Coordinates of C-alpha atoms (C1' of nucleotides) in Angstrom, one line a residue:
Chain A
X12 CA -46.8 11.1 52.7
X13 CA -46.3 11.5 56.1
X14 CA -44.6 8.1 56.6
X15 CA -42.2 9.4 53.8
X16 CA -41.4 12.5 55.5
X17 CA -40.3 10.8 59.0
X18 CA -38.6 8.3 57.5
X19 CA -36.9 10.7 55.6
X20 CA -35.6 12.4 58.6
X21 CA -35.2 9.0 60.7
X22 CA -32.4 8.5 57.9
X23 CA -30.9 11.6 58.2
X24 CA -31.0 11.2 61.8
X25 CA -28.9 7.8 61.3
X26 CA -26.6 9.5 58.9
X27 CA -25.6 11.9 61.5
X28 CA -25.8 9.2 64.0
X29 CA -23.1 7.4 62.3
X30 CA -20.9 10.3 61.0
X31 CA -20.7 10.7 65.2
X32 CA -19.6 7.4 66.1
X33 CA -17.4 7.5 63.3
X34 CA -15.5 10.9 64.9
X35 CA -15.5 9.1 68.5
X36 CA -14.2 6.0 67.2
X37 CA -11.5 7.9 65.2
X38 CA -11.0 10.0 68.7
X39 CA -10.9 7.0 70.9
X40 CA -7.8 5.1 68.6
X41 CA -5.7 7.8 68.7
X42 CA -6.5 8.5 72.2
X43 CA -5.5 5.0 72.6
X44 CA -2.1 5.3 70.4
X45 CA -1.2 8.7 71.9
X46 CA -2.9 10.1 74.7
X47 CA -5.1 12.8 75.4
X48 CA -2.5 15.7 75.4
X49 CA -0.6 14.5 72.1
X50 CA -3.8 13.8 70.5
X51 CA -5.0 16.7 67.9
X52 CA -8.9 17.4 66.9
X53 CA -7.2 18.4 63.6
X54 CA -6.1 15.0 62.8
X55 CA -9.1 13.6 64.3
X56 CA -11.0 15.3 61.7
X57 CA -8.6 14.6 58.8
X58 CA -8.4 10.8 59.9
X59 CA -12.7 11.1 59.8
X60 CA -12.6 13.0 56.6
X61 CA -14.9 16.2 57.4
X62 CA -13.6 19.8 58.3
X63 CA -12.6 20.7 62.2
X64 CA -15.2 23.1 62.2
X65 CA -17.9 20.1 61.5
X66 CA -16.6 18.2 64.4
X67 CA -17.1 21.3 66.6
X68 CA -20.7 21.0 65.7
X69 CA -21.5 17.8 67.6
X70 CA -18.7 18.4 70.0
X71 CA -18.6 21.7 72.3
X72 CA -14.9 21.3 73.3
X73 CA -11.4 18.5 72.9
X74 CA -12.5 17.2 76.5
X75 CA -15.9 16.9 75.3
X76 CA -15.3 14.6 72.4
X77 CA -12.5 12.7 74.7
X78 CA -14.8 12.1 77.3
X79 CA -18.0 11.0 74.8
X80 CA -14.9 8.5 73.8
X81 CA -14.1 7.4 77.3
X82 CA -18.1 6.7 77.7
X83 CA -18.0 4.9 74.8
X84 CA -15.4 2.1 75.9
X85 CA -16.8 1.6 79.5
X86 CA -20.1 1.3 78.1
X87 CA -18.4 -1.4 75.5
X88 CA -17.3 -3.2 78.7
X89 CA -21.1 -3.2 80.4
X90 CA -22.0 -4.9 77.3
X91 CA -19.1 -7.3 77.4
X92 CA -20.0 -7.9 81.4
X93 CA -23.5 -8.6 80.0
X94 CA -22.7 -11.1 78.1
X95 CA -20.9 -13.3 80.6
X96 CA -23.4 -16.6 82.1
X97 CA -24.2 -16.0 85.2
X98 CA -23.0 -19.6 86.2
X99 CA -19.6 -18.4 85.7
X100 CA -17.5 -18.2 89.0
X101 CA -16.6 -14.7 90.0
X102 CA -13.1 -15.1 89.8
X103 CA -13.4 -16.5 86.2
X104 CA -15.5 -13.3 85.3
X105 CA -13.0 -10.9 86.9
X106 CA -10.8 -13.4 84.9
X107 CA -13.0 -12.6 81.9
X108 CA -13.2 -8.8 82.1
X109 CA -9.4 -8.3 82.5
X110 CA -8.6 -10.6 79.5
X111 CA -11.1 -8.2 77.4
X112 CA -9.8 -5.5 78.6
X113 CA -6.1 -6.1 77.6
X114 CA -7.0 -7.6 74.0
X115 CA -8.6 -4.1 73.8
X116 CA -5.8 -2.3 74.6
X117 CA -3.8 -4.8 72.2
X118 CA -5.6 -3.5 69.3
X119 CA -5.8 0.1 70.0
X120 CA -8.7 0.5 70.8
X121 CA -8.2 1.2 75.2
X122 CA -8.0 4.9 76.0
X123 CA -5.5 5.1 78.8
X124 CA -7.0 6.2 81.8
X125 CA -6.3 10.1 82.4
X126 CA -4.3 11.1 85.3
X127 CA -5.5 12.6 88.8
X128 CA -4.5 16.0 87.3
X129 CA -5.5 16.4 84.1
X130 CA -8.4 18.5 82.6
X131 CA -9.5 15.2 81.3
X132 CA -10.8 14.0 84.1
X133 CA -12.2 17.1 85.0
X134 CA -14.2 16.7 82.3
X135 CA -15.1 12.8 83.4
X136 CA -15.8 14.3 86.9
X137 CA -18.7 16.5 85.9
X138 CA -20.0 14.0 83.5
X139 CA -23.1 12.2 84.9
X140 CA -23.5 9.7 82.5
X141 CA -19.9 8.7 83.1
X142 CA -20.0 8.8 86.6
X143 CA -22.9 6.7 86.9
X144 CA -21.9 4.0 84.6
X145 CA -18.8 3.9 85.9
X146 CA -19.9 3.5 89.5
X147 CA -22.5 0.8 88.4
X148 CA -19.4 -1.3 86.6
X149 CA -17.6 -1.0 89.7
X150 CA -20.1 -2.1 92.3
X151 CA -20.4 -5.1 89.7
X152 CA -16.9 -5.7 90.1
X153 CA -16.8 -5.2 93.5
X154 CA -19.3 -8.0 94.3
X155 CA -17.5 -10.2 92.3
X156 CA -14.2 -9.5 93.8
X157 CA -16.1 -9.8 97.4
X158 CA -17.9 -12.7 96.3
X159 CA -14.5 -14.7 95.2
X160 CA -12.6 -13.5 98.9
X161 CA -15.5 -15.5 100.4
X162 CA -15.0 -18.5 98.7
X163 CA -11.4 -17.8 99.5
X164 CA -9.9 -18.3 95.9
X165 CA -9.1 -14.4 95.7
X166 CA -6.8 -13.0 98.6
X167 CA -9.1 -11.9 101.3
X168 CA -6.9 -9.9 103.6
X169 CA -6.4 -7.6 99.8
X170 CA -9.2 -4.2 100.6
X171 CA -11.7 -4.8 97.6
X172 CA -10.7 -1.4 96.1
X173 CA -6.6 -2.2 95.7
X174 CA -8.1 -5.6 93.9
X175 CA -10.6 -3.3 91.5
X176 CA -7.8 -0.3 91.1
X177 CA -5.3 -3.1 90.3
X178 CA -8.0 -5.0 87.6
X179 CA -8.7 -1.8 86.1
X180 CA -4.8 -1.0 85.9
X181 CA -4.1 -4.1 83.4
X182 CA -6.3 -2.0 81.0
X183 CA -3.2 0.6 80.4
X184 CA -0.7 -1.5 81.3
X185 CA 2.8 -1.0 79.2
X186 CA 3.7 -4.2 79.9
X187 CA 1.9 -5.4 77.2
X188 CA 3.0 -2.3 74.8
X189 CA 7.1 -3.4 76.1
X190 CA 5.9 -7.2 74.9
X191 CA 4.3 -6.3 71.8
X192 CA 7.2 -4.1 70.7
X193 CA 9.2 -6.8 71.6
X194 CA 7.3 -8.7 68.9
X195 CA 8.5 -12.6 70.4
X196 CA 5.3 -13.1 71.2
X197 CA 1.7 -13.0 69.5
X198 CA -1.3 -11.2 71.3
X199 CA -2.9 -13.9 72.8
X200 CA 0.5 -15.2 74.4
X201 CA 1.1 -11.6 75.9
X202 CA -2.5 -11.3 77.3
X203 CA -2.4 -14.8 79.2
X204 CA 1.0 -13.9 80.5
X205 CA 0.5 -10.7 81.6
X206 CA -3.2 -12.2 82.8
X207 CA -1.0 -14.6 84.8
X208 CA 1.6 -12.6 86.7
X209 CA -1.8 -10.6 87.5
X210 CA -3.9 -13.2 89.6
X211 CA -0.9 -15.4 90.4
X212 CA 2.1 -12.9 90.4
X213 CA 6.0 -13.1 89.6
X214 CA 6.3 -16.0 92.5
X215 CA 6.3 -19.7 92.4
X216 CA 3.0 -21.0 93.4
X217 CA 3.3 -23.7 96.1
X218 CA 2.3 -26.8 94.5
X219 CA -1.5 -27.5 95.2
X220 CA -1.9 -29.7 98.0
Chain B
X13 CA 47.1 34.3 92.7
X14 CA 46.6 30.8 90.4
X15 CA 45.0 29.2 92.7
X16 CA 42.4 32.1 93.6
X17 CA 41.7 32.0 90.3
X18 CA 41.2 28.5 89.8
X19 CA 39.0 28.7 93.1
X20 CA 37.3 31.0 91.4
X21 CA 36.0 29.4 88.3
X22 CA 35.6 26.4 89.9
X23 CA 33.6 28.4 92.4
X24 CA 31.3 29.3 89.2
X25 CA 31.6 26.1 88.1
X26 CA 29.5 24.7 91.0
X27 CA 27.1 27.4 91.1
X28 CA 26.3 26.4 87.5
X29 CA 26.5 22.9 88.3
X30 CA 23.8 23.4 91.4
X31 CA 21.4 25.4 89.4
X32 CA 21.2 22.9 86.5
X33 CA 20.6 20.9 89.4
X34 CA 17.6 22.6 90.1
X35 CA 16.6 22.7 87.1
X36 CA 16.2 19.4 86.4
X37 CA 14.8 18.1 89.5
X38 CA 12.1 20.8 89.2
X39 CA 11.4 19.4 85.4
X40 CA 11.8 15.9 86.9
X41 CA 9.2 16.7 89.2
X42 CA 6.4 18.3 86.7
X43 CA 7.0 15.1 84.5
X44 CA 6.3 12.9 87.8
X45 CA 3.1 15.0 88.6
X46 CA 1.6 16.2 84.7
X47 CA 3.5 14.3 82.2
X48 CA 5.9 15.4 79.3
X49 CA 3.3 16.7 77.0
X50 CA 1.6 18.6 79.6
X51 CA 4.7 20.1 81.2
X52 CA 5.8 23.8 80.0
X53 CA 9.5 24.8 79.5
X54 CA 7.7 28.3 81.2
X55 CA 6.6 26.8 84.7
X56 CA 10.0 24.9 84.8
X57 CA 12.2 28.2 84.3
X58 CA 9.6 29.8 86.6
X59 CA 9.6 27.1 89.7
X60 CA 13.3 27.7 89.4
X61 CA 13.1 31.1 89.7
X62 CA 15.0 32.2 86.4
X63 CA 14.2 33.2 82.9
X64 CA 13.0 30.7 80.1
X65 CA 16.1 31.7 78.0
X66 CA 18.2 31.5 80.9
X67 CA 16.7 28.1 81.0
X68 CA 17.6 27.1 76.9
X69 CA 21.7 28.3 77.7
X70 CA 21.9 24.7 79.4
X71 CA 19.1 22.5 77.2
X72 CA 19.0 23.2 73.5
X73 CA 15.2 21.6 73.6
X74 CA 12.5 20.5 76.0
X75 CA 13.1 17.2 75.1
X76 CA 16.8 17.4 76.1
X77 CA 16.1 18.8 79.4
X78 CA 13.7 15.9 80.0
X79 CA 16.3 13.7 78.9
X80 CA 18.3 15.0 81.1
X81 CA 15.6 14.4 84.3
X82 CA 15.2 10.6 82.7
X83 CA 18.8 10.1 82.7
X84 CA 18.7 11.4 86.4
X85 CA 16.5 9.1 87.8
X86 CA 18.1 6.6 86.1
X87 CA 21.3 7.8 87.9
X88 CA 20.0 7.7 91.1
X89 CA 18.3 4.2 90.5
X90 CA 21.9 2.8 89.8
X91 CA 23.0 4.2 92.8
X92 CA 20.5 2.8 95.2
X93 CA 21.0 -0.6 93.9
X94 CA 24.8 -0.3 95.1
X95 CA 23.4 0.3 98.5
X96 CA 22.2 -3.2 98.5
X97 CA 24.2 -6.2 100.3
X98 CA 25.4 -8.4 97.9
X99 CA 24.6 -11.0 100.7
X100 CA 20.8 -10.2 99.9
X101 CA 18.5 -13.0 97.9
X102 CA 18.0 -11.7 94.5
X103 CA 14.3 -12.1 95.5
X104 CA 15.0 -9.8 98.3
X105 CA 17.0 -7.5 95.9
X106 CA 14.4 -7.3 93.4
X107 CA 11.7 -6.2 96.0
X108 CA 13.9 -3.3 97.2
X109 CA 14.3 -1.4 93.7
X110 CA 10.4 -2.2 93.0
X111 CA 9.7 -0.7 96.9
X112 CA 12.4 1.9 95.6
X113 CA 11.0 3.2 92.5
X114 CA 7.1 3.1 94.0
X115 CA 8.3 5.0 97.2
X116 CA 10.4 7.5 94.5
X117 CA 6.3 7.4 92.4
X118 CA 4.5 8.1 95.6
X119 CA 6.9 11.4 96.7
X120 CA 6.1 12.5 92.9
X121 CA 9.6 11.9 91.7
X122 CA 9.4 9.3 89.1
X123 CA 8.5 10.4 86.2
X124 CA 5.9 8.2 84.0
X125 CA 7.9 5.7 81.6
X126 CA 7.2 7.9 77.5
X127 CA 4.7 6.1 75.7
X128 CA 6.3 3.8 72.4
X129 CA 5.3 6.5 69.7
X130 CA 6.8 9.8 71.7
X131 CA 8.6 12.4 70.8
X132 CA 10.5 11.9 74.2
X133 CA 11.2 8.4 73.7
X134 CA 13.0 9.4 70.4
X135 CA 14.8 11.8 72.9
X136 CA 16.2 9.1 74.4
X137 CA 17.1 6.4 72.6
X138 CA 19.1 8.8 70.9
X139 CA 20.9 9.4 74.4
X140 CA 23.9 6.5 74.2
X141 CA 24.5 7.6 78.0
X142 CA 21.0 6.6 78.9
X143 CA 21.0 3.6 76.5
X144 CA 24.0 2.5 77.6
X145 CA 22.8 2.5 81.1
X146 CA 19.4 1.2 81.0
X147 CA 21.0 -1.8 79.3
X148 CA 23.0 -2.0 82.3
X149 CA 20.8 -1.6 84.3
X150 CA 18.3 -4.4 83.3
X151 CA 21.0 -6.7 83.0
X152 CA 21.9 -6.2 86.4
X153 CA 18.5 -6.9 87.1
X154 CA 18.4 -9.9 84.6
X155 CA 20.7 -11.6 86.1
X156 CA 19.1 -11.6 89.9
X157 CA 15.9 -12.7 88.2
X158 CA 17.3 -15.6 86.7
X159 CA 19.2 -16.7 89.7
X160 CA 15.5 -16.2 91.6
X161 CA 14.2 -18.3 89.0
X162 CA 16.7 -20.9 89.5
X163 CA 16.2 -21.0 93.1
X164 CA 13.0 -21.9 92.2
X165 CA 11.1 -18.9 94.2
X166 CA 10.3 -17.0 91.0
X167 CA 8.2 -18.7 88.3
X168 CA 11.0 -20.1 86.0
X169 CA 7.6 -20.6 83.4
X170 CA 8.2 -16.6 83.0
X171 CA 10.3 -15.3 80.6
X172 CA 12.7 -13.0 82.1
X173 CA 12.2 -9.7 80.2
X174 CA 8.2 -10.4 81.3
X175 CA 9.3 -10.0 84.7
X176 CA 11.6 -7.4 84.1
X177 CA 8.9 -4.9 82.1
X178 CA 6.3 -6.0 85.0
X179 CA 9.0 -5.0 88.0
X180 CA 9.7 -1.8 85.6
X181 CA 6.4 -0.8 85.5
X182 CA 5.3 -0.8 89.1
X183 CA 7.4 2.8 89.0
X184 CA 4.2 4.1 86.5
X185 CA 1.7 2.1 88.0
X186 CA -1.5 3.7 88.6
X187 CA -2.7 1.8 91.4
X188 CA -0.6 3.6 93.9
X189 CA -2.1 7.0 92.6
X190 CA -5.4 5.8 93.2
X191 CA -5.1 4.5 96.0
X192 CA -3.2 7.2 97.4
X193 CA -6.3 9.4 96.2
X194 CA -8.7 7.5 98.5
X195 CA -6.7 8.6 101.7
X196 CA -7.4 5.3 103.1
X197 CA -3.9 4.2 103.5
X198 CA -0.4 5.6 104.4
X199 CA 2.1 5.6 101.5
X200 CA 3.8 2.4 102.9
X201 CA 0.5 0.7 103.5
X202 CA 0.1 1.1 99.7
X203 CA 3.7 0.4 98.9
X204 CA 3.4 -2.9 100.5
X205 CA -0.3 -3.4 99.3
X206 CA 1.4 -2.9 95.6
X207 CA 4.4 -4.8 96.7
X208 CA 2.7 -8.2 97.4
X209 CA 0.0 -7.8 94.6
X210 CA 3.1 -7.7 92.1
X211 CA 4.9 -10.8 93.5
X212 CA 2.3 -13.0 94.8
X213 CA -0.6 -11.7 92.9
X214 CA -4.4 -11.6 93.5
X215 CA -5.5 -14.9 94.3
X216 CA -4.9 -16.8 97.4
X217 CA -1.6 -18.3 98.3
X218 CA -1.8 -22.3 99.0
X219 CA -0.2 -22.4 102.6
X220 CA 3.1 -23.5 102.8
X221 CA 3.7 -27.1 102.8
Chain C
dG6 C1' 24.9 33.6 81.4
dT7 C1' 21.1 36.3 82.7
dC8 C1' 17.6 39.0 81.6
dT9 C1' 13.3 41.3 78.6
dA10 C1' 11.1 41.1 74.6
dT11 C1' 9.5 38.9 70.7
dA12 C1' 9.5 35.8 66.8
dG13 C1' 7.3 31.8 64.9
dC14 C1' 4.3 28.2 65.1
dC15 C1' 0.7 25.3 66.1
dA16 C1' -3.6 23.8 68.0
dG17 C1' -8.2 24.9 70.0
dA18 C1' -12.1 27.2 68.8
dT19 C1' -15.2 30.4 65.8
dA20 C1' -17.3 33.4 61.8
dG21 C1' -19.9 33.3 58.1
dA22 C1' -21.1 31.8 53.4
dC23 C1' -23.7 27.9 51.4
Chain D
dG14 C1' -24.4 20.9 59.2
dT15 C1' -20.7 21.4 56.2
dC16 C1' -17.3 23.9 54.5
dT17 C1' -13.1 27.6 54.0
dA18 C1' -10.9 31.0 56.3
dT19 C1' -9.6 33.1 60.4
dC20 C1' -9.0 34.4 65.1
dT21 C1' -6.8 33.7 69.5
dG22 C1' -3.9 32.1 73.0
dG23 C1' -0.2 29.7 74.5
dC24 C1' 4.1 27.4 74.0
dT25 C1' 8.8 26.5 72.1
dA26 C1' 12.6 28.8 70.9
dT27 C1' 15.6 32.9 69.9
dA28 C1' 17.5 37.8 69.5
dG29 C1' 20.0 41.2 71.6
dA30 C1' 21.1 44.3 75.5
dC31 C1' 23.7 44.0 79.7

DNA sequence: GTCTATAGCCAGATAGAC
DNA sequence: GTCTATCTGGCTATAGAC
């Protein structure tokens, strides 16, 4: 009997667990397809299929549910950066983490990062989780990016933050959203290039020696 | 007596003129700083010092008036590139609108490219003045790209309109922001820092042969 | 053309029944 | 917790006097 009675509410505990990642999910396309100032809870909700008020109930505020979005993705990319062998070169994980990050963006599903003034990021800013996480990912990062200077196939004289700012910049890129509209090319072909022009820029290489 | 009078009105004339001026720099600047969604037609009219409907006598809409600030910077972009010495390498040319438009980024007065699914966008591609020029425009630039190319210092394996959207972007690129956030680095530090991540890219150069 | 005042609308957030 | 219905504030845009 009592078995029955927590599984009972270890199911409706999962329902309500899944009704909520079903509302960020929803939150985090259109945050992807529009932004964070076009982006309405009202068609959040609608797009979900439950009534605004509803929504309010597991989210206190339109920052809150942006920001429980924005957690969401980076801690996506932990798992992705988990799953990467450690017998991988640095460079070819930055490599790695880039490349996920843009066929992300590709299908909707990258949040652009807010700007320096936005109430967004306000909301980031006095988010522990997020700040924590986020400074974890990018003292991960920053060892790789250290790690490759050393063995001199990443451009050492580059300060380790401009090399992590400019990673992290490839996941909002419009380059990609100028190729894709442009619709010559297919996904894949618009991540490598853009992965490219990113590691090896716009120059001719000199010709390994 | 005619002439007074034509002084006259074309006295008012350029008191008009200078205001709209105003006008749109100061909306060209909250687009730079907050974005088109975020920007109010209210802090605009008052920045300038006049009345909202003072404000709508010379743009029927807010999306005309940011037209308007697009189609300046656009102006002014066309302009600087006639500064440059046709003796210049395209390379060389290239560089000096991408310094340009991060230098114009960093002062805050380049406002961010309008996302593909904007209201804004629609704005202006139903502006044949500003079409008309940004074709212009990135033909000019098309053409010193390809002669780059052929001169065999920019990657000919890169389709031009790649390097065209990746040299247009740099003027929304969030790296500078960041960076300039730090307060590690002088705005042409960062420039430069930006400047040679875009052409030469991440990793480290082979030495010249 | 400039102003004050206001219309009209829309989106974020809430009240209260079930 | 979910819903319908509503409040509230702010923003675009306009009316009308001067």
């Amino acid at each position: 009997m009592n078995s029955s009675k927590v599984a009972k509410v270890s199911f409706k505990e999962q329902m309500l667990q899944a009704r909520e990642d079903a509302i960020v999910q929803t939150a985090n396309r259109f945050l992807a397809e529009k932004g964070f100032e076009a982006m309405t809870v009202d068609e959040v909700a609608a797009a979900v299929g439950i009534a605004k008020a509803s929504l309010y109930k597991h989210f206190t505020s339109k920052e809150d549910l942006a920001a429980a979005a924005m957690l969401r993705i980076l801690k996506q990319a932990q798992e992705f950066v988990l799953t990467l062998p450690a017998t991988d070169a640095p460079l070819d994980k930055l490599r790695a983490v880039v490349r996920w990050s843009m066929r992300m963006q590709l299908a909707s599903d990258m949040p652009a990062l807010p700007r320096q003034n936005s109430c967004l990021r306000a909301a980031l800013m006095a988010n522990p989780d997020y700040l924590d996480r986020l400074m974890a990912f990018s003292q991960l990062l920053g060892g790789w990016i250290e790690s490759a200077q050393q063995q001199g196939v990443l451009n050492p004289e580059l300060p380790a933050t401009a090399v992590l700012y400019t990673l992290y910049a490839r996941a909002c890129d419009p380059v990609l959203e100028f190729l894709k509209a442009g619709g010559q090319y297919s996904d894949e072909q618009i991540v490598e290039l853009v992965l490219g022009t990113c590691f090896d820029g716009l120059r001719t290489r000199a010709p390994a020696k």
